[in-house]
Tab-separated table of C-alpha atoms and ligand atoms in Angstrom:
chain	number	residue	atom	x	y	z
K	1	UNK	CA	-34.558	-9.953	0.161
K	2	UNK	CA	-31.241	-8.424	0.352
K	3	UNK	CA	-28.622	-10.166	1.545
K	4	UNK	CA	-27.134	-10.247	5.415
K	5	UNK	CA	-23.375	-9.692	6.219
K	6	UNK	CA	-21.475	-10.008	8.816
K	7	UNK	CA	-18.220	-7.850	8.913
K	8	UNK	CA	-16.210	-8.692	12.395
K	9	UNK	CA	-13.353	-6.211	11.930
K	10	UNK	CA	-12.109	-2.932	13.134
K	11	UNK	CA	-13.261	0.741	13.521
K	12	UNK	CA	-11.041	3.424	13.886
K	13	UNK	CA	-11.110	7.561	13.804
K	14	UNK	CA	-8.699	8.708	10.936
K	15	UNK	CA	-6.437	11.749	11.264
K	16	UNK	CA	-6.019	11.919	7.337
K	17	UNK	CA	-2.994	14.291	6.669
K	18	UNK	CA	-2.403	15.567	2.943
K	19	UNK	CA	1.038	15.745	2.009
K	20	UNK	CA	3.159	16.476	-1.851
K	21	UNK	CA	5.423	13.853	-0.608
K	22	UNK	CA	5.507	11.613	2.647
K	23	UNK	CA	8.424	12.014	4.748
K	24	UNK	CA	11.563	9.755	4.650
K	25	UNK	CA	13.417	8.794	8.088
K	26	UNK	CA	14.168	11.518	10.000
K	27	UNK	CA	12.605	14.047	7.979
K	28	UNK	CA	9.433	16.795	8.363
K	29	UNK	CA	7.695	18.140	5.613
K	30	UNK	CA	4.886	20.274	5.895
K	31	UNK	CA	1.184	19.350	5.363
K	32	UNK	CA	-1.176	20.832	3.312
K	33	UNK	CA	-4.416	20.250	5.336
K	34	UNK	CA	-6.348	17.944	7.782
K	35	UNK	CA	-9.340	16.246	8.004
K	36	UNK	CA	-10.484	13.438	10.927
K	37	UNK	CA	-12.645	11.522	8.908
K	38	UNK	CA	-14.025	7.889	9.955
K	39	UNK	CA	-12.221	4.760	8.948
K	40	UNK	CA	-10.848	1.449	10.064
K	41	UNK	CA	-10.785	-1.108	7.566
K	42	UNK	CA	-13.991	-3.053	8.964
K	43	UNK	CA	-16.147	0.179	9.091
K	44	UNK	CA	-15.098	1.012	5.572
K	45	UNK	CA	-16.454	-2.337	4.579
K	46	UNK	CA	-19.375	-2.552	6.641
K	47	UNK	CA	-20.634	0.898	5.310
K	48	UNK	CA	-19.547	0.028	1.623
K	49	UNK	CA	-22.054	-3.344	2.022
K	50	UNK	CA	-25.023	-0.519	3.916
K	51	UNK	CA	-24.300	1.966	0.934
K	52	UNK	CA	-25.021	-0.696	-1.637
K	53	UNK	CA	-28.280	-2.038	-0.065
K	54	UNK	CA	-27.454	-4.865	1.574
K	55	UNK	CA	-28.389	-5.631	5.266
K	56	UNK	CA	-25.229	-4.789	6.789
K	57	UNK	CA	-24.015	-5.994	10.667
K	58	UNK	CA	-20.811	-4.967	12.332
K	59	UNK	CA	-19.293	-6.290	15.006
K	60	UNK	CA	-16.321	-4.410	16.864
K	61	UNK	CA	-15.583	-2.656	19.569
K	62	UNK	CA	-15.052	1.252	20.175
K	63	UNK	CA	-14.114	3.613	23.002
K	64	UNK	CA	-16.622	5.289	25.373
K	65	UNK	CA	-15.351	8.629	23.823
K	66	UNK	CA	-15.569	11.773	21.900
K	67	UNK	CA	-14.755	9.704	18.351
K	68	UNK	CA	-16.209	6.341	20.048
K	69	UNK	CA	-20.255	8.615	19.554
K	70	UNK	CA	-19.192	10.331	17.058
K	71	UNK	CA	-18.596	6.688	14.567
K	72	UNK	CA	-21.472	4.904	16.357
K	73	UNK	CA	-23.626	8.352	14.437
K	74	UNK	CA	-22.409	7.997	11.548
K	75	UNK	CA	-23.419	4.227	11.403
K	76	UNK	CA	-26.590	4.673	12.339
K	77	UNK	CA	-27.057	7.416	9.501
K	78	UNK	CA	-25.925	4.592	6.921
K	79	UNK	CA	-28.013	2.130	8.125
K	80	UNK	CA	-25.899	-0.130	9.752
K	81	UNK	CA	-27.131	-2.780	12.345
K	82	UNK	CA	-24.950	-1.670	15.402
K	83	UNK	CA	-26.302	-3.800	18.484
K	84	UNK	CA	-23.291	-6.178	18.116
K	85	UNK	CA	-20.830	-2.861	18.661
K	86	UNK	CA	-19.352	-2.924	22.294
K	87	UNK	CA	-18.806	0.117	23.690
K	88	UNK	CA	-17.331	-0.882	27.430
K	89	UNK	CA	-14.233	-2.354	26.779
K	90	UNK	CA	-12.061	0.791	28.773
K	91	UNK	CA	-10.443	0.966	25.463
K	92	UNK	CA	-10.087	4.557	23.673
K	93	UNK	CA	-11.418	4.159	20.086
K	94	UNK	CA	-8.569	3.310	17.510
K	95	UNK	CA	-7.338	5.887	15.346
K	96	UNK	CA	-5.392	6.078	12.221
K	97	UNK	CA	-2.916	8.826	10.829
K	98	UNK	CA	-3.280	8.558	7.346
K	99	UNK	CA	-1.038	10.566	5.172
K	100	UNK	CA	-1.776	10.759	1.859
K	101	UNK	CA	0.571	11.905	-1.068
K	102	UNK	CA	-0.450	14.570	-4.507
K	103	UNK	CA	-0.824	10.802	-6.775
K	104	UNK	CA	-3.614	9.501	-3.894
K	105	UNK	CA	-1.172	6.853	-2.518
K	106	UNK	CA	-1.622	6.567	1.173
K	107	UNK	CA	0.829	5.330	4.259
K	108	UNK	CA	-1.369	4.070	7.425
K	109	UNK	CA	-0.352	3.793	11.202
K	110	UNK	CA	-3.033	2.269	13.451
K	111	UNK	CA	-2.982	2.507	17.139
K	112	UNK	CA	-5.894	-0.513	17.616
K	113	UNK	CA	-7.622	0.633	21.516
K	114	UNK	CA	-10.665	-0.769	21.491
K	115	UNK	CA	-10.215	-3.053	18.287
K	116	UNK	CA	-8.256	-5.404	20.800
K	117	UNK	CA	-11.314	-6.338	22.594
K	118	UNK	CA	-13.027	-7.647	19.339
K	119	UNK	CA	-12.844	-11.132	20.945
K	120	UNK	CA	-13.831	-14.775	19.753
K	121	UNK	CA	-17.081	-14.440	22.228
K	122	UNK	CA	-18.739	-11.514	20.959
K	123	UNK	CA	-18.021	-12.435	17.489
K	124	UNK	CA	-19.708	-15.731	18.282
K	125	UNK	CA	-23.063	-14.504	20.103
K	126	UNK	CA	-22.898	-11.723	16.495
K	127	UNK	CA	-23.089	-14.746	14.526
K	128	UNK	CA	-25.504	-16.779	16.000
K	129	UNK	CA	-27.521	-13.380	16.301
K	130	UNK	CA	-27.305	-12.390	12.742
K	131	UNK	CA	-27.139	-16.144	10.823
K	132	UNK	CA	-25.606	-13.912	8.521
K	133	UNK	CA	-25.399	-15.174	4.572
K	134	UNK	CA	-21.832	-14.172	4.796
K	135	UNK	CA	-18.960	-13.474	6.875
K	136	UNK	CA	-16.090	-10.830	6.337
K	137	UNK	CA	-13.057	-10.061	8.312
K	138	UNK	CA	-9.768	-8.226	8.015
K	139	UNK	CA	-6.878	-8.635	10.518
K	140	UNK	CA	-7.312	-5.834	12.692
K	141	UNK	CA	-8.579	-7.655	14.621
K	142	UNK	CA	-7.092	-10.149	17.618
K	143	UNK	CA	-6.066	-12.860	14.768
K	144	UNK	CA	-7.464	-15.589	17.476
K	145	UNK	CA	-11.339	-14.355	16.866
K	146	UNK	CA	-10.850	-14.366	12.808
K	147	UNK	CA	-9.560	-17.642	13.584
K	148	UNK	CA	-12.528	-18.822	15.985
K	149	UNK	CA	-15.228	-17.188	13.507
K	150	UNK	CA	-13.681	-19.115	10.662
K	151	UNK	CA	-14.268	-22.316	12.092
K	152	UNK	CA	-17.522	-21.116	13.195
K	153	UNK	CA	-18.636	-20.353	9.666
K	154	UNK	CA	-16.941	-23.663	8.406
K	155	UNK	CA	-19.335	-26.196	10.651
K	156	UNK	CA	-22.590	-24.159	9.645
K	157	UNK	CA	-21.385	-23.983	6.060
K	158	UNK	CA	-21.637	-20.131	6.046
K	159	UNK	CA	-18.919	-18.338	3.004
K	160	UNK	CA	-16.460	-16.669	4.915
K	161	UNK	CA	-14.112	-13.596	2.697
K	162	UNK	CA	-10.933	-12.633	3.981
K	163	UNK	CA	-8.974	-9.083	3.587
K	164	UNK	CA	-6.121	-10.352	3.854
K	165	UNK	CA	-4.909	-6.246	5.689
K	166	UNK	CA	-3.285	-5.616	7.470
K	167	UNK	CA	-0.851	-8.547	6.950
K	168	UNK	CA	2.253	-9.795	9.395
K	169	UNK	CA	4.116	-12.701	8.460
K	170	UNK	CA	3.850	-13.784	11.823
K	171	UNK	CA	0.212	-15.013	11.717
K	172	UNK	CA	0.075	-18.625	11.449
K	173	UNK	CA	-2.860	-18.899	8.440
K	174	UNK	CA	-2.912	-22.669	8.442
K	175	UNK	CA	-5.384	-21.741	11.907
K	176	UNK	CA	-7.683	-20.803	9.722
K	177	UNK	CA	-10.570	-23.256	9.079
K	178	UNK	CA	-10.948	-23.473	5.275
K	179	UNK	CA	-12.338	-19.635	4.109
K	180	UNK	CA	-14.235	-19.088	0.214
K	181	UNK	CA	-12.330	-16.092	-0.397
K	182	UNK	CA	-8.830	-14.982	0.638
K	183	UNK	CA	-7.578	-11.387	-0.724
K	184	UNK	CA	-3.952	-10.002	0.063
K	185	UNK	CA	-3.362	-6.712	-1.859
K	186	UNK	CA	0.545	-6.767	-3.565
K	187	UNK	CA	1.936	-5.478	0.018
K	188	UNK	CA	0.281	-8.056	1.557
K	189	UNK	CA	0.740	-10.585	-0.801
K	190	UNK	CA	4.324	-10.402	-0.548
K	191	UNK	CA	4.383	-10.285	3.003
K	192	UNK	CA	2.783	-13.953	3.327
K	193	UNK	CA	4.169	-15.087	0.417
K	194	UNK	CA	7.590	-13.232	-0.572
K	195	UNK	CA	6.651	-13.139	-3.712
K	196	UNK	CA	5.719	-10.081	-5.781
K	197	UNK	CA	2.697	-10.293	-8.031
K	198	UNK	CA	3.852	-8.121	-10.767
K	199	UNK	CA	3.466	-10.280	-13.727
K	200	UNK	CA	1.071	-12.892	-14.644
K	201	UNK	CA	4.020	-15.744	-13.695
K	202	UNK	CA	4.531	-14.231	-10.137
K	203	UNK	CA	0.279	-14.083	-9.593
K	204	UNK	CA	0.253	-17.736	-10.233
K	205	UNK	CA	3.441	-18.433	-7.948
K	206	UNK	CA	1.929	-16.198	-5.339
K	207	UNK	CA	-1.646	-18.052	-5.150
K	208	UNK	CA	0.431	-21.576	-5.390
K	209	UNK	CA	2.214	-20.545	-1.927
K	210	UNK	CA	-1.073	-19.143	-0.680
K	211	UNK	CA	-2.275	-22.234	-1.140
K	212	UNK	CA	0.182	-23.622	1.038
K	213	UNK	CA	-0.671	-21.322	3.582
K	214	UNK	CA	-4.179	-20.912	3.675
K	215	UNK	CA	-7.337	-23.224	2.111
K	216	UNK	CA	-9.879	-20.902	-0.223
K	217	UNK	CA	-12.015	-21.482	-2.687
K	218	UNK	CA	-10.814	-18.639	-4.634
K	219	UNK	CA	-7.453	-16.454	-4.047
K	220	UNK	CA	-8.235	-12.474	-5.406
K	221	UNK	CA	-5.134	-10.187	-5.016
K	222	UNK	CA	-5.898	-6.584	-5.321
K	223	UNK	CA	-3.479	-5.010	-8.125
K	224	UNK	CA	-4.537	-1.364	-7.663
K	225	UNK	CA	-4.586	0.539	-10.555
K	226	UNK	CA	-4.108	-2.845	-12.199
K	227	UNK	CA	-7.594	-4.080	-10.804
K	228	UNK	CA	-7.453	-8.024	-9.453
K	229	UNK	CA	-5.995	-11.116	-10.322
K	230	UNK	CA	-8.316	-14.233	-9.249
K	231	UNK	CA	-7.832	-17.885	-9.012
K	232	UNK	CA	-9.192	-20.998	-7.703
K	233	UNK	CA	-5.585	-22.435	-8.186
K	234	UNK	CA	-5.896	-23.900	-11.584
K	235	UNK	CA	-7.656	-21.155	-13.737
K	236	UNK	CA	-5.779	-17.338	-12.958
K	237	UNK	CA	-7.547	-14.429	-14.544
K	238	UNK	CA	-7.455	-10.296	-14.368
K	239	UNK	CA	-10.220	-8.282	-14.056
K	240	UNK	CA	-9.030	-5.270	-15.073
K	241	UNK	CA	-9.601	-1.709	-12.520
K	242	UNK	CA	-11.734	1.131	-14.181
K	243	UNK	CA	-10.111	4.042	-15.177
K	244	UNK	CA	-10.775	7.186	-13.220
K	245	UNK	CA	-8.589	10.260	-11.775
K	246	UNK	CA	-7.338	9.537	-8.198
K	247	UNK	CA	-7.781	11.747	-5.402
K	248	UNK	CA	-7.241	9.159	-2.330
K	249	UNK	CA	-6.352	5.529	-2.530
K	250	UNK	CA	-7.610	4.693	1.532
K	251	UNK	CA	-10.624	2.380	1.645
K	252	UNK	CA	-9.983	1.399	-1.988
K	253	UNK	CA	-9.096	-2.550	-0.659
K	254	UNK	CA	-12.024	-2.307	1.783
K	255	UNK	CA	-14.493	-1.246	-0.471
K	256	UNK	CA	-12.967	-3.708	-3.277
K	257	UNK	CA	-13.655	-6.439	-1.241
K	258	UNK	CA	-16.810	-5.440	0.596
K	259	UNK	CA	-18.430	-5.273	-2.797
K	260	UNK	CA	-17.162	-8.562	-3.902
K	261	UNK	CA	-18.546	-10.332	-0.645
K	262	UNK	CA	-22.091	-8.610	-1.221
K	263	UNK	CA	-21.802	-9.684	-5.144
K	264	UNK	CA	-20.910	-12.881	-4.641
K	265	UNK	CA	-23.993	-13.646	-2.666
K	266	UNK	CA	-26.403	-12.014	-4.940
K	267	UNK	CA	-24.529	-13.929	-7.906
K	268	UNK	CA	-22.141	-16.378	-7.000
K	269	UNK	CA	-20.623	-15.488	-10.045
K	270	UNK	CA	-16.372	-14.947	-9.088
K	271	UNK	CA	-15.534	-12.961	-12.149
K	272	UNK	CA	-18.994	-10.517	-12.126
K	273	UNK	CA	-17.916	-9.655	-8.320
K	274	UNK	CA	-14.622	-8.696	-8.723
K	275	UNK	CA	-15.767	-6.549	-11.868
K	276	UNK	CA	-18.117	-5.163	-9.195
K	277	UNK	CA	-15.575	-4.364	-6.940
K	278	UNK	CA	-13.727	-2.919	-9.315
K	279	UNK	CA	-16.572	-0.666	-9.959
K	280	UNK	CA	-17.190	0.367	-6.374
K	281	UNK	CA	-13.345	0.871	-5.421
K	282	UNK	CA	-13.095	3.516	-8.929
K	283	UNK	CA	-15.379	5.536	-7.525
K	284	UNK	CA	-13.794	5.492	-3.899
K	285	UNK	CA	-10.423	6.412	-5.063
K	286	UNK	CA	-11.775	8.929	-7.017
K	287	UNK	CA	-13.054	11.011	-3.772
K	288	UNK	CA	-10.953	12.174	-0.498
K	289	UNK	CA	-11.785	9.887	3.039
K	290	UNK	CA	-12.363	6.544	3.927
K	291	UNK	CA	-16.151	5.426	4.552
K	292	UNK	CA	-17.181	8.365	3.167
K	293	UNK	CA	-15.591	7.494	-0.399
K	294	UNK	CA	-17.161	4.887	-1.139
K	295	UNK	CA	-20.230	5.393	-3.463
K	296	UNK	CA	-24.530	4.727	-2.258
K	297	UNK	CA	-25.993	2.110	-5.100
K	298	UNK	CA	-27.356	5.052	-6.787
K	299	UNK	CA	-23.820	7.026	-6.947
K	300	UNK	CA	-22.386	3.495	-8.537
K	301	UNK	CA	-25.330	3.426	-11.019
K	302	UNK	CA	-24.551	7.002	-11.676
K	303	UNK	CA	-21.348	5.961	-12.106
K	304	UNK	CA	-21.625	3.148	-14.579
K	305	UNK	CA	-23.989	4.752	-16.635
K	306	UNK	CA	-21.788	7.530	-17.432
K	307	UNK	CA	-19.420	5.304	-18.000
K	308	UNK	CA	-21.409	3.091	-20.187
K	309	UNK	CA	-20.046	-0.067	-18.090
K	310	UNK	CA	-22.398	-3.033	-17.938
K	311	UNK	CA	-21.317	-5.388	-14.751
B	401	ATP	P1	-6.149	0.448	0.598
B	401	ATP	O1	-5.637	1.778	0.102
B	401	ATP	O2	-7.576	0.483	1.027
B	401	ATP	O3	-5.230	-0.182	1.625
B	401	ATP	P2	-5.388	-1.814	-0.963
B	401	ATP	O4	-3.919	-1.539	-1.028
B	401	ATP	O5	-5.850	-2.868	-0.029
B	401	ATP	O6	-6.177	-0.462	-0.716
B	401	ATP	P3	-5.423	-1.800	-3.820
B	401	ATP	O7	-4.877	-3.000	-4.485
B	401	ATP	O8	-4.574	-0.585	-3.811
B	401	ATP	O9	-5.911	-2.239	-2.386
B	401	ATP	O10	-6.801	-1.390	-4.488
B	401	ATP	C1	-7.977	-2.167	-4.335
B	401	ATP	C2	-8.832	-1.990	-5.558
B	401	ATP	O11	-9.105	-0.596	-5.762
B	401	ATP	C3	-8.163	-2.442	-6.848
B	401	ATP	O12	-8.319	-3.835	-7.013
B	401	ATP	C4	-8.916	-1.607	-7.875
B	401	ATP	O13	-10.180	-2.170	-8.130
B	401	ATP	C5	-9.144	-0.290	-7.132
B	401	ATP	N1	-8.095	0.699	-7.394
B	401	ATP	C6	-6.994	0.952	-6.658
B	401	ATP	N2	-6.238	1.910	-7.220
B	401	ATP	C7	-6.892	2.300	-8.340
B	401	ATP	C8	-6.639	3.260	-9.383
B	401	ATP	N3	-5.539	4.016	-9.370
B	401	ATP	N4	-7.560	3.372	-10.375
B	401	ATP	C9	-8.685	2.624	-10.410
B	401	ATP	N5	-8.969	1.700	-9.456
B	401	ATP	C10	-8.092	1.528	-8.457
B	402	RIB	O1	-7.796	0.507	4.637
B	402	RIB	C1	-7.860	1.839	5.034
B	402	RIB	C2	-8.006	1.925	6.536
B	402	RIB	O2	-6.876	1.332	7.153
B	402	RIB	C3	-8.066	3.334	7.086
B	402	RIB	O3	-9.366	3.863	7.117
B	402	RIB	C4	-7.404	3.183	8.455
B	402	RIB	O4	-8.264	3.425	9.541
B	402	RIB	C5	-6.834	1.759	8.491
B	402	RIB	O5	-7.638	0.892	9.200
């Protein structure tokens, strides 16, 4: 039986803009072309976990509008279990502008509408609805329903994995009921911690004040092109990224992470799933969009085989 998830997060229309070079303060540069193409960090995640053939559920909330339909289609074309998506919040669906530079690397605004009303209740009744094998969240979310499904997850001993996006140093983590896995990228990672993991030294210092901050099992920050750096808090290792020519860095965290959380149940093996998520986030940065990107079980196969990578 494949294994159920649960991702309470965010959905959002993107309005992905390609550009040579993102503007600086004040400035307008001219972009090269457009594309709305479906996104928010939960969606990505919840349609990386249906692509790879898991059962995946997602809770969140869109607009009753034109890009509110045209999402709830597309997730019903990948196979995801939508009856915990609200629809009646008065909300307009969120949307992103994405602009994306000539090396892939991306800068995000999100305008959340309808992600707001992702409260602590409906995540609750998705819960006790799905008795999901694991639980995954980002914080795009109101921070007080991540907070309320923690605890939730904690008293009926269900894994909960944290993307740790977008972060705000504002958010009080120690809320949190104890979580298996949290994962800051380096932005994020610095945010919380205000320290930057560029060297093996820093990694370790970063997880020790994450510690601090927030109790995991295991700590994984997303390097990029470096891959991940993992740690209960004694052992730190990488897990190097696969090599591959980038097109578009957006949905490269949420696919990184989706794919751990859906490993990690079929192995509960630490180092195998963030070698898998590695896998699955080469391929999405390899290809333009957000959910879209991010490879079916048979494009990853594809993709290792070529490759001659054995997970
Ligand atoms: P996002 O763009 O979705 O916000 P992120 O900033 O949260 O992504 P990153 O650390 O940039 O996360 O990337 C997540 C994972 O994607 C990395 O751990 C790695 O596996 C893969 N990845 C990112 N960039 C590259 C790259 N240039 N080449 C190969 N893999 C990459
Ligand atoms: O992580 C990438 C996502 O961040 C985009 O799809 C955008 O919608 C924002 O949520």
């Amino acid at each position: 039986m494949q294994p159920r998830i649960l991702t309470v997060s965010s959905a959002n229309m993107d309005l992905n803009m390609r550009v040579k070079e993102a503007p600086v303060k004040g400035q307008t540069v001219f972009g090269k072309s457009y594309s709305y193409v479906p996104g928010g960090k939960g969606a990505n995640s919840a349609s990386a976990i249906a692509k790879l053939g898991a059962e995946s559920y997602f809770c969140t909330s869109l607009g009753n509008d034109d890009n509110g339909k045209a999402l709830l289609t597309l997730y019903n074309r990948l196979g995801i279990r939508t009856e915990y998506i609200k629809t009646d919040s008065g909300l307009p669906t969120g949307l992103a502008t994405v602009t994306v530079e000539d090396d892939g690397a991306n800068r995000i605004t999100v305008f959340s509408g309808a992600n707001l009303s992702v409260s602590p209740e409906i995540a609750e009744n998705a819960f006790y609805g799905v008795k999901p094998d694991a639980v995954f969240c980002h914080f795009e979310i109101p921070f007080e329903t991540v907070v309320h499904i923690s605890h939730i997850c904690h008293n009926n001993g269900v894994p909960m994995f944290i993307d740790a996006g977008p972060a705000d140093s504002a958010l009080n983590l120690s809320f949190l009921s104890p979580v298996f896995v949290f994962s800051p990228n380096e932005t994020e990672t610095e945010i919380f911690t205000g320290i930057c993991p560029d060297s093996e030294k820093s990694c370790y210092e970063a997880v020790k004040k994450l510690r601090s901050l927030v109790s995991a099992e295991y700590y994984v920050i997303k390097l990029g092109k470096r891959g991940a750096a993992v740690s209960d808090g004694d052992f730190l290792e990488f897990v190097p990224a696969f090599e591959v020519p980038v097109k578009d860095t957006t949905a490269a965290g949420d696919s990184f992470t989706a794919a751990l959380t859906l490993e990690y149940v079929r192995s509960k093996d630490i180092i195998r799933s963030c070698r898998f998520g590695n896998a699955v986030a080469a391929v999405t940065v390899s290809r333009m969009g957000a959910a879209e990107s991010i490879p079916t079980a048979d494009e990853l196969s594809a993709f290792l085989c070529n490759k001659g990578i054995v997970i």
